[in-house]
Short mmCIF file of N, CA and C in Angstrom, two decimals:
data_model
loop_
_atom_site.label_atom_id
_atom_site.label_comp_id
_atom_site.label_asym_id
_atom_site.label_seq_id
_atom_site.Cartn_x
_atom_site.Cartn_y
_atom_site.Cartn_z
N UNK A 1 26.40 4.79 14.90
CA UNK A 1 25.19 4.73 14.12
C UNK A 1 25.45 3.96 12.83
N UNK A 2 24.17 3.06 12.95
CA UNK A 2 24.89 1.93 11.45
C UNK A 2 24.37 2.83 9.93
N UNK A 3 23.58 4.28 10.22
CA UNK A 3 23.55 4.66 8.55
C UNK A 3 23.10 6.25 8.98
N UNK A 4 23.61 6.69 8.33
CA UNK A 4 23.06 8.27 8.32
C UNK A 4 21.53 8.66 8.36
N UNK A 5 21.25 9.68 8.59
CA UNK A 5 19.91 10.01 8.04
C UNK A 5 20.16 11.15 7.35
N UNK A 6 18.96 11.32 6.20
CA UNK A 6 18.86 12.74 5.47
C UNK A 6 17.96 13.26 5.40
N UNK A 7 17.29 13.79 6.11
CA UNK A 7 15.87 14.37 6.14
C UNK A 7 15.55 15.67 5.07
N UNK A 8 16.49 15.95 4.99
CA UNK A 8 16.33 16.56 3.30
C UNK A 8 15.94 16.09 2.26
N UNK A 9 16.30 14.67 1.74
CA UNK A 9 16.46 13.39 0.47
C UNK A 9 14.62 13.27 1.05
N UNK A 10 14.76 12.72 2.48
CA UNK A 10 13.47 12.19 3.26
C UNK A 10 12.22 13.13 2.94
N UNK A 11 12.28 14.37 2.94
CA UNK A 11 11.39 15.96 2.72
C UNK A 11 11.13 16.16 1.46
N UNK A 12 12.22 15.66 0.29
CA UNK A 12 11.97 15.78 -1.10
C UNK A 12 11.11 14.68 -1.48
N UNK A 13 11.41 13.68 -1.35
CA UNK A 13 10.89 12.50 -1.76
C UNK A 13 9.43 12.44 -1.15
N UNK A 14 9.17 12.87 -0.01
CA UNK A 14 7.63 12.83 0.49
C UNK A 14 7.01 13.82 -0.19
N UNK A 15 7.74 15.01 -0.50
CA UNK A 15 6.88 16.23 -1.45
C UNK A 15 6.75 15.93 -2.98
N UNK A 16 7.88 14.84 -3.30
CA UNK A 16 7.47 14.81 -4.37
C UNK A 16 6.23 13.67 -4.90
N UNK A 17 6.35 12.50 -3.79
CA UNK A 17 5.30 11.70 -4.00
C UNK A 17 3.80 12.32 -3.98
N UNK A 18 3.87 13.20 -2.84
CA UNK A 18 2.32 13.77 -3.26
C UNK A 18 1.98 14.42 -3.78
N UNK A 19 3.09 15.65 -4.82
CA UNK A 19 3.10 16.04 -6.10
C UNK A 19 2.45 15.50 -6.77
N UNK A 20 3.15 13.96 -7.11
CA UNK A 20 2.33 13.09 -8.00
C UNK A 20 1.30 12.30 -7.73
N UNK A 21 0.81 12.27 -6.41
CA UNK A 21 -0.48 11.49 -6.21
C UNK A 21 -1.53 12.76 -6.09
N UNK A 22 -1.28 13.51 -5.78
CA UNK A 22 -2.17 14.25 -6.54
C UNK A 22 -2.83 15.31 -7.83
N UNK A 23 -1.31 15.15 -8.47
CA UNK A 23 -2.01 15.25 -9.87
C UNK A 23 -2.73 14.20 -10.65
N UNK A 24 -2.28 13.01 -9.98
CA UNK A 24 -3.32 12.39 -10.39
C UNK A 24 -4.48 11.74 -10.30
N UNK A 25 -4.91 12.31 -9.10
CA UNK A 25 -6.32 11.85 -8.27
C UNK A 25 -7.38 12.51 -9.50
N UNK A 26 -7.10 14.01 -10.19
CA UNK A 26 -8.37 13.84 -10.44
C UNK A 26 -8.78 13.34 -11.96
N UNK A 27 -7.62 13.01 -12.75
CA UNK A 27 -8.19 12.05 -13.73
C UNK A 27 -8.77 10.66 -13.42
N UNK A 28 -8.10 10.20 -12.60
CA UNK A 28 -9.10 8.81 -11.65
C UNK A 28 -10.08 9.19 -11.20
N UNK A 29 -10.37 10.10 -10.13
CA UNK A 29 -11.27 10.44 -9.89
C UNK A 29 -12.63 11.13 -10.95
N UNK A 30 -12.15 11.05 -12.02
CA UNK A 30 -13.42 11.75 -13.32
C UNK A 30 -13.32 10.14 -13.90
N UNK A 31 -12.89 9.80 -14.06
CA UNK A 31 -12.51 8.33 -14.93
C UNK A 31 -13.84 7.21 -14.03
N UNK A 32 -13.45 7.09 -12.78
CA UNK A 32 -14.39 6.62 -11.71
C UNK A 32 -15.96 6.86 -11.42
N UNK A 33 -15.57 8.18 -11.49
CA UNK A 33 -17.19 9.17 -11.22
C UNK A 33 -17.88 9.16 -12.63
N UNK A 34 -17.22 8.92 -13.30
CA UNK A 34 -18.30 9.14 -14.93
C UNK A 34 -18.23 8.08 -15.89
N UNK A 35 -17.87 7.47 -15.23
CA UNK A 35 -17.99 5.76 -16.32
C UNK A 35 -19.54 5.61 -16.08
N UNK A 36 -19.51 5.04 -17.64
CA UNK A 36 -20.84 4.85 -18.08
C UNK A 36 -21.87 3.57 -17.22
N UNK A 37 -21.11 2.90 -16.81
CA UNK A 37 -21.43 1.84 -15.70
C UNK A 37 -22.40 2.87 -14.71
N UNK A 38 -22.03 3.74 -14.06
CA UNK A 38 -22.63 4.59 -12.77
C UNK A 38 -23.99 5.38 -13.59
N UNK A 39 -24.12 5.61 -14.93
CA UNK A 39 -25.30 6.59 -15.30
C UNK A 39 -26.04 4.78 -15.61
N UNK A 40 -25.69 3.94 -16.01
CA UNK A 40 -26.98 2.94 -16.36
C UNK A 40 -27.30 2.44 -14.96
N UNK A 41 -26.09 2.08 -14.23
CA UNK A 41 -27.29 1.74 -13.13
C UNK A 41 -28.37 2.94 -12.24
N UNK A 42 -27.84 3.80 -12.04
CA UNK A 42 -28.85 5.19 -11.77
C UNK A 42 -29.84 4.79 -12.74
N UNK A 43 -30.12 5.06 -13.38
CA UNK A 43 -31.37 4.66 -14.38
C UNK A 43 -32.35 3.21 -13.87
N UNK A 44 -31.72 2.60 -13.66
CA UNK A 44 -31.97 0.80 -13.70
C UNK A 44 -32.54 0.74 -11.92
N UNK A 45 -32.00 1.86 -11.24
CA UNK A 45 -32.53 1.79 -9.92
C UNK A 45 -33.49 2.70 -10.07
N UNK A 46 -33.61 3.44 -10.61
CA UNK A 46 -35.12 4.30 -11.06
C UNK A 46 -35.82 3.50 -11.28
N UNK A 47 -35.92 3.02 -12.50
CA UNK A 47 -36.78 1.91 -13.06
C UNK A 47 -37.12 1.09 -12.19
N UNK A 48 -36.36 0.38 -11.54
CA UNK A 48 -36.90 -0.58 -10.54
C UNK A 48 -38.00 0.13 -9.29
N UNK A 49 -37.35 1.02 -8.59
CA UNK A 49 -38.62 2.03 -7.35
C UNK A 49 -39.54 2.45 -8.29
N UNK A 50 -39.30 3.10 -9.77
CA UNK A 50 -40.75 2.92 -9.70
C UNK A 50 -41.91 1.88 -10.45
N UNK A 51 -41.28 0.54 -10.57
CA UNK A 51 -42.15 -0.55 -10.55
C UNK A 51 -42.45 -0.70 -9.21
N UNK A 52 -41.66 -0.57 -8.37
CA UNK A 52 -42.19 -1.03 -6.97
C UNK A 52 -43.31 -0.24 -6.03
N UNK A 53 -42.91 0.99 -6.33
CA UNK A 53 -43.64 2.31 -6.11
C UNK A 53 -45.41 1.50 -6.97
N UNK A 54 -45.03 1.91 -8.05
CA UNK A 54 -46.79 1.20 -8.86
C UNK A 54 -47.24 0.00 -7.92
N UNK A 55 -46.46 -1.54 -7.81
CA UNK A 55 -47.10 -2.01 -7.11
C UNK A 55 -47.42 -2.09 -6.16
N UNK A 56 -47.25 -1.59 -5.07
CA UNK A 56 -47.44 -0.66 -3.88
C UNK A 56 -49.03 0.06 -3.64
N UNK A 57 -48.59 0.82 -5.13
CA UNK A 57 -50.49 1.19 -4.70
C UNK A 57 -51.34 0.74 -5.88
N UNK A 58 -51.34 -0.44 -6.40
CA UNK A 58 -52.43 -1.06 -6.75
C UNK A 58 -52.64 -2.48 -5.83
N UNK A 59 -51.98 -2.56 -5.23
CA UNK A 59 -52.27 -3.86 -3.78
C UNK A 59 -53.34 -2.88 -2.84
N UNK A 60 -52.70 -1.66 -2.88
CA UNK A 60 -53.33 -0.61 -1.61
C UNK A 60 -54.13 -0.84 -1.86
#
């Protein structure tokens, strides 16, 4: 065999990576979800349906 294996080293290192990927999912994940970008366009797509909504029923 040209190299050992250590599935111990292999078991730590995978537990520890997702240790750290998920402590830090949820500051990204709040960072992502609440940027101010996502509340103006919500707004800006309101605004728009309901101009479209109005002209809609004054054509009617």
């Amino acid at each position: 065999m040209p190299h050992r294996t250590r599935p111990m080293a292999a078991l730590l290192l995978f537990t520890g990576l997702n240790v750290v990927l998920v402590s830090t999912i949820s500051p990204v994940y709040d960072y992502v979800c609440f940027h101010p970008y996502w509340e103006r366009r919500r707004v800006e797509l309101h605004l728009e349906r309901e101009v479209s909504m109005r002209k809609g029923s004054l054509s009617a």
